[in-house]
Coordinates of C-alpha atoms and ligand atoms in Angstrom, one line a residue:
X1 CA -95.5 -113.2 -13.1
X2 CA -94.6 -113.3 -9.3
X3 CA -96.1 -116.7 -7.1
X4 CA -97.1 -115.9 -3.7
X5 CA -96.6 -119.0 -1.4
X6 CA -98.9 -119.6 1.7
X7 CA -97.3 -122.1 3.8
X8 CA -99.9 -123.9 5.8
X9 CA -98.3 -125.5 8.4
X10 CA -101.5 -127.6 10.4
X11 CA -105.0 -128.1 9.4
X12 CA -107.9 -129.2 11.2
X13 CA -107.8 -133.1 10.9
X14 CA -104.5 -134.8 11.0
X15 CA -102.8 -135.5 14.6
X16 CA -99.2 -136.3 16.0
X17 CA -100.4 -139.5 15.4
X18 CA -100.4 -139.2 12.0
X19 CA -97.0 -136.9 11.7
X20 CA -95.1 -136.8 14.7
X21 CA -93.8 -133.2 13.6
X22 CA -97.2 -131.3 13.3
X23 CA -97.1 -128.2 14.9
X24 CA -100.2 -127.6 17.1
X25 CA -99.4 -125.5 20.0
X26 CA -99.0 -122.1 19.6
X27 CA -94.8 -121.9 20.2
X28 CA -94.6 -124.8 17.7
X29 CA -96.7 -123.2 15.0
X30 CA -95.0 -120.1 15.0
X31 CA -91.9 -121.9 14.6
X32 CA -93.2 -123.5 11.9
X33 CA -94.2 -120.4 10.3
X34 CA -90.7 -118.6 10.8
X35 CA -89.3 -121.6 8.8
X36 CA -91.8 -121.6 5.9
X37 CA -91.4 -117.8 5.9
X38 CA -87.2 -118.2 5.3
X39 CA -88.0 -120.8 2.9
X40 CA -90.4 -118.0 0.8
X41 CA -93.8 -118.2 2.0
X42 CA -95.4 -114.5 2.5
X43 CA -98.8 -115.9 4.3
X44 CA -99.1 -118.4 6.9
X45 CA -102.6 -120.4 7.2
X46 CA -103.3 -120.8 10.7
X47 CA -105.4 -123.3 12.2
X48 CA -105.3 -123.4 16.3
X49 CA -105.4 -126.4 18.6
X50 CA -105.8 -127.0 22.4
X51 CA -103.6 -128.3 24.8
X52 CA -105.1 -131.5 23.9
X53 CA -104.5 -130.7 20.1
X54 CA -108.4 -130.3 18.9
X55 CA -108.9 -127.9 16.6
X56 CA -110.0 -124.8 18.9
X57 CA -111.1 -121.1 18.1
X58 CA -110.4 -120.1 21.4
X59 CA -109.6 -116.2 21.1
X60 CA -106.2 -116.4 23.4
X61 CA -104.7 -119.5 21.5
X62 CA -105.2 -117.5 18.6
X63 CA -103.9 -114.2 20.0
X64 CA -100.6 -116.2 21.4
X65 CA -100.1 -117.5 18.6
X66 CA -100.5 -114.2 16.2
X67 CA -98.6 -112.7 18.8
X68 CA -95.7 -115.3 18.3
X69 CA -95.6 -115.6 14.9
X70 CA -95.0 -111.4 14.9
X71 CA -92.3 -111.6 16.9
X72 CA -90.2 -113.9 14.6
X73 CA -91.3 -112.7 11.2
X74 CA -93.3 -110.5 9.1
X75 CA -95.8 -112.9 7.4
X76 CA -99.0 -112.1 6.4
X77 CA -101.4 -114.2 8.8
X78 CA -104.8 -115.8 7.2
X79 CA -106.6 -117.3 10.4
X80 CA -108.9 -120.1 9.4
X81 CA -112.1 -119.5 10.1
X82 CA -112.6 -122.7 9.0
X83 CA -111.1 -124.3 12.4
X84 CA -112.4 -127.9 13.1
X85 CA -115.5 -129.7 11.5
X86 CA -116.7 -129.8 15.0
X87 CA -116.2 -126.3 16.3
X88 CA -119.4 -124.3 16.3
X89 CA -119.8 -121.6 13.7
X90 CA -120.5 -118.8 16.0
X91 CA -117.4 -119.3 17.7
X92 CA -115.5 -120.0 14.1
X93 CA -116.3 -116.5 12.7
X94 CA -115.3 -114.3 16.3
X95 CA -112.2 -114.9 15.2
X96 CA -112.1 -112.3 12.5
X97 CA -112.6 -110.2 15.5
X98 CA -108.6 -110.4 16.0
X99 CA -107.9 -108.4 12.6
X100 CA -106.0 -110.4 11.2
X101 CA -104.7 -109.4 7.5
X102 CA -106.0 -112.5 6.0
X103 CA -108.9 -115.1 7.3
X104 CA -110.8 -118.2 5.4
X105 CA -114.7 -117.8 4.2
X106 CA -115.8 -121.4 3.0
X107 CA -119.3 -119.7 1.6
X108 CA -121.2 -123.3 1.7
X109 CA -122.1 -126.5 3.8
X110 CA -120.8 -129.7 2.2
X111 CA -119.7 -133.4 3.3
X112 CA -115.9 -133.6 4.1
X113 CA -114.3 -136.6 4.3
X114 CA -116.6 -138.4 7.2
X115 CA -117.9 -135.6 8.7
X116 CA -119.8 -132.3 7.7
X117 CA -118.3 -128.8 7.7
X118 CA -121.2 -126.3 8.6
X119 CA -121.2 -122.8 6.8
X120 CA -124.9 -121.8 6.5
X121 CA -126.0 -118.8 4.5
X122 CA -127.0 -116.5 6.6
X123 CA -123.8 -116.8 8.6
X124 CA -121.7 -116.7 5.8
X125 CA -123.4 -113.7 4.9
X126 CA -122.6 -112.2 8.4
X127 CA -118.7 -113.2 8.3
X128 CA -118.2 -112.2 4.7
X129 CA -119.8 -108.5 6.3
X130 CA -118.1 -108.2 9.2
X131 CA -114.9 -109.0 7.6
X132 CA -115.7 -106.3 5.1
X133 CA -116.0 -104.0 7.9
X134 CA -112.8 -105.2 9.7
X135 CA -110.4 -104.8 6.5
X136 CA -109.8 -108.3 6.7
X137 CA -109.2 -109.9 3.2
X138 CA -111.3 -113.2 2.4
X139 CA -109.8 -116.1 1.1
X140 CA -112.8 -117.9 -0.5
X141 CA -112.4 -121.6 0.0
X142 CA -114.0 -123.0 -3.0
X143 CA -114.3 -127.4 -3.1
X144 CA -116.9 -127.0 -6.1
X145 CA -118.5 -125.3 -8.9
X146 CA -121.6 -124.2 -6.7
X147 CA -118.8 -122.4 -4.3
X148 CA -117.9 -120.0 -7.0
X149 CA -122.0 -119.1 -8.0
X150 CA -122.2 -118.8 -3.9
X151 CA -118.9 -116.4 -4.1
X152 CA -120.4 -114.1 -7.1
X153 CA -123.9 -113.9 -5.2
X154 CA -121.8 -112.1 -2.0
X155 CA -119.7 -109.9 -4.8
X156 CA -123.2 -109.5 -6.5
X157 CA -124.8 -108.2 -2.4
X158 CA -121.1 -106.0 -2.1
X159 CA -120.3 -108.1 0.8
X160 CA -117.0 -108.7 -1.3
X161 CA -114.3 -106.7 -2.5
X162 CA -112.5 -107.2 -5.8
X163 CA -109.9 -108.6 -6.5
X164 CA -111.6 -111.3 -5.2
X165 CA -109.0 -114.2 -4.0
X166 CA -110.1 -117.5 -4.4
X167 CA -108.2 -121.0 -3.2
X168 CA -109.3 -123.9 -5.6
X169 CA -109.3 -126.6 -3.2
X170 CA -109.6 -130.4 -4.9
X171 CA -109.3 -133.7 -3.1
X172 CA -111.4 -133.2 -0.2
X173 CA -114.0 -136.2 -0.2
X174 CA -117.4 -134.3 -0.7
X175 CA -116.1 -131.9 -3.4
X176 CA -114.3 -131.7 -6.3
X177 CA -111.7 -134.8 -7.3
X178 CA -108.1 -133.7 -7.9
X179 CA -108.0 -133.9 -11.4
X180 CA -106.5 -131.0 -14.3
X181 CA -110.0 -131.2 -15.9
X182 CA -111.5 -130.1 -12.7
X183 CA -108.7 -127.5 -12.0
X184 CA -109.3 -125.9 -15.5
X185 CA -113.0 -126.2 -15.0
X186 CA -112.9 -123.8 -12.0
X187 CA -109.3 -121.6 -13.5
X188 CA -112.3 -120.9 -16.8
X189 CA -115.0 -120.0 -14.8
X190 CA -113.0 -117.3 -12.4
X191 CA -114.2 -113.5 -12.9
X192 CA -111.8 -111.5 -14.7
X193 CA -108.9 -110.2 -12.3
X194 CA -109.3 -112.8 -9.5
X195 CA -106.5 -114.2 -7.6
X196 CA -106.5 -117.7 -7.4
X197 CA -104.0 -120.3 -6.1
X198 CA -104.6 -124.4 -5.5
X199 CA -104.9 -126.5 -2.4
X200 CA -104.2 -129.9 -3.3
X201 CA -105.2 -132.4 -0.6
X202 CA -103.6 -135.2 -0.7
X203 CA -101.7 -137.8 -3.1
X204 CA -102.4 -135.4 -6.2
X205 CA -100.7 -132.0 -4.1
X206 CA -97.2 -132.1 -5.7
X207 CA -98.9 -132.5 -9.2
X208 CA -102.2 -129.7 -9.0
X209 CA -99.6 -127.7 -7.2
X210 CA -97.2 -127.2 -10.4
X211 CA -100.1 -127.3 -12.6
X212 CA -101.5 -124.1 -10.6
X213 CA -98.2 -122.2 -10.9
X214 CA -97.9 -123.7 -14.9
X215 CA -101.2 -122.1 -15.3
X216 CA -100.1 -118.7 -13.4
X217 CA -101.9 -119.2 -9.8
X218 CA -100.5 -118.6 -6.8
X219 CA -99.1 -121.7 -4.5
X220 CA -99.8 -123.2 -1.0
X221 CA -97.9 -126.0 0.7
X222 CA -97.9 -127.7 4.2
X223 CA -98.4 -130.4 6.6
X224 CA -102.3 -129.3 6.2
X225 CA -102.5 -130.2 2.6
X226 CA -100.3 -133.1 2.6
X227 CA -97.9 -135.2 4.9
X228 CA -95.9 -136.6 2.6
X229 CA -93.2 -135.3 0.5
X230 CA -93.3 -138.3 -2.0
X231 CA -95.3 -141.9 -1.8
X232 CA -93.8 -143.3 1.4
X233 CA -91.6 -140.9 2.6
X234 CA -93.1 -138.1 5.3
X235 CA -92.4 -134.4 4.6
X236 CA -89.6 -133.9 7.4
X237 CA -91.7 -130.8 8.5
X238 CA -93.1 -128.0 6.7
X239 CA -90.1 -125.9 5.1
X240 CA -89.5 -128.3 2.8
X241 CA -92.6 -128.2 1.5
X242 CA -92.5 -125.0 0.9
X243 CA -88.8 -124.9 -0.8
X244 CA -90.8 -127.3 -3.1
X245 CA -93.0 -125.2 -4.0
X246 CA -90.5 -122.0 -4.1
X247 CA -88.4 -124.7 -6.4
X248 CA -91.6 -125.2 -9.0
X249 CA -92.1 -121.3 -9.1
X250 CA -88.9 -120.7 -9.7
X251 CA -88.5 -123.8 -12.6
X252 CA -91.7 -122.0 -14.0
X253 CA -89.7 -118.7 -14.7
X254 CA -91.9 -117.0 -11.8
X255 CA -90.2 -115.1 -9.2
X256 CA -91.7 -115.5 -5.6
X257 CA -93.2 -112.7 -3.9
X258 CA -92.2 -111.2 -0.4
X259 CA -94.2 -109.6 1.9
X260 CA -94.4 -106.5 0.3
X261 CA -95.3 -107.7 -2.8
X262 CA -98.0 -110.1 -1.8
X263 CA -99.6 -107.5 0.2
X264 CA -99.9 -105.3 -3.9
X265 CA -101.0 -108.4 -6.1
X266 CA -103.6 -109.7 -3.3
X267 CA -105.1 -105.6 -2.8
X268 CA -104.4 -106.1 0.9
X269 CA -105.3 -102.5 2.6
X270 CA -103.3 -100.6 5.3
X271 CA -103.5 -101.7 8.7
Ligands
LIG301 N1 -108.2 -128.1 4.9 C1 -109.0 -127.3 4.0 C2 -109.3 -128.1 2.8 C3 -110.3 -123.5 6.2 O1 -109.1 -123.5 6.6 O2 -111.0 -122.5 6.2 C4 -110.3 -127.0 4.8 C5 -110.1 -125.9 5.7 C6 -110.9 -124.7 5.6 O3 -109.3 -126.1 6.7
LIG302 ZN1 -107.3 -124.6 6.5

């Protein structure tokens, strides 16, 4: 069964501090993007900055950067409408407004790490509807249990579409620990026909990652889920991260999905 690979090349805490190749302005990101793209990711993840690097929402970052990634290759972009624990949820969700193919719903409010992330219901509600009416496919960002009853509610209102496509996200403090019990937990409990792959933040990425394509899910990998490459030793940027990943699919006997392909298995319309 073909793997699609999301590369996710920034995320909304870690700075150049941290990784002195992070990719945060939009030239750099979309560089980062062609890379993981050659290397055999068919989505990019995208998660804007500022000129000061805080994570921003800021409708012409986001167009520049759509606009850049375009011109150097023809990955699917999912925008994150997840953005920055301390950008404002009004601005988060005018970013669907852009069209892109893909973009984040995290359908509820939880601790994360030392900060909160903010998604209440009724604006979840309005995001999960207005990307409905946009054509713009939701990844559903589930960190627990309660995320996937949250999830089936929206299917439940039609404010989803099947196949539903859901990232199992473990090691963020505030939900689920990265554990296989917890993975299998979540994998059991899917409806039937969903799409699913794993983020694994973290120390326990390499490991959930191949247990998520060993199970038959779909693949992400990037300087957003993890800096490292191994204890110690920094990824180099985020290609090789994702010719891990591409590695681990193809070990597994699955082939890796282009464009094309990714676009069938995740029901992605015409646009
Ligand atoms: N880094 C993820 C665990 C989103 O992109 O919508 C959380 C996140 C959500 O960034
Ligand atoms: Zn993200």
């Amino acid at each position: 069964m073909t793997a699609v690979i999301t590369v996710a090349p920034t995320g909304p805490i870690a700075t150049k501090a941290d990784h002195p190749g992070l990719p945060t302005q939009p030239e750099e990101i979309a560089a980062a993007v062609a890379e993981g793209y050659a290397a055999g990711a068919a989505i990019a993840h995208i998660h804007l900055r500022d000129e000061q690097d805080r994570p921003t929402a800021d409708l012409d970052v986001a167009r520049r950067t759509m606009d850049l990634i375009h011109e150097r290759c023809p990955v699917l972009i999912q925008l994150s409408t997840g953005v920055g624990l301390d950008v404002p949820f009004a601005e988060r969700e005018a970013l669907v407004e852009l069209r892109p193919r893909m973009a984040t719903l995290n359908p509820c409010s939880m601790s994360f790490g030392t900060g909160e992330f903010r998604n209440p219901p009724d604006g979840v509600r309005r995001l999960a509807a207005r990307m409905r009416e946009l054509g713009v496919k939701p990844e559903l960002e589930i960190y627990d249990t309660g995320h996937l009853d949250a999830c089936l509610r929206l299917l439940d209102e039609q404010l989803l579409v099947e196949p539903l496509q859901f990232s199992i996200v473990l090691g963020v403090r505030g939900g689920m620990a990265a554990t296989a019990q917890n993975l299998m937990t979540m994998v059991d409990r899917l409806p039937e026909g969903a799409v699913w792959q794993v983020i694994a933040i973290g120390r326990a990425n390499l490991r959930l990652t191949a247990i998520g394509l060993a199970l038959g899910g779909n693949a992400r990998a990037g300087l957003e889920d993890t800096l490292y490459l191994r204890k110690g030793e920094l990824a180099p940027g985020n290609a090789p991260l994702v010719s891990r990943a591409v590695a681990l699919a193809h070990a597994l006997d699955r082939p890796v999905a282009d464009v094309g392909r990714a676009e069938a298995l995740l029901g992605l319309g015409e646009q």
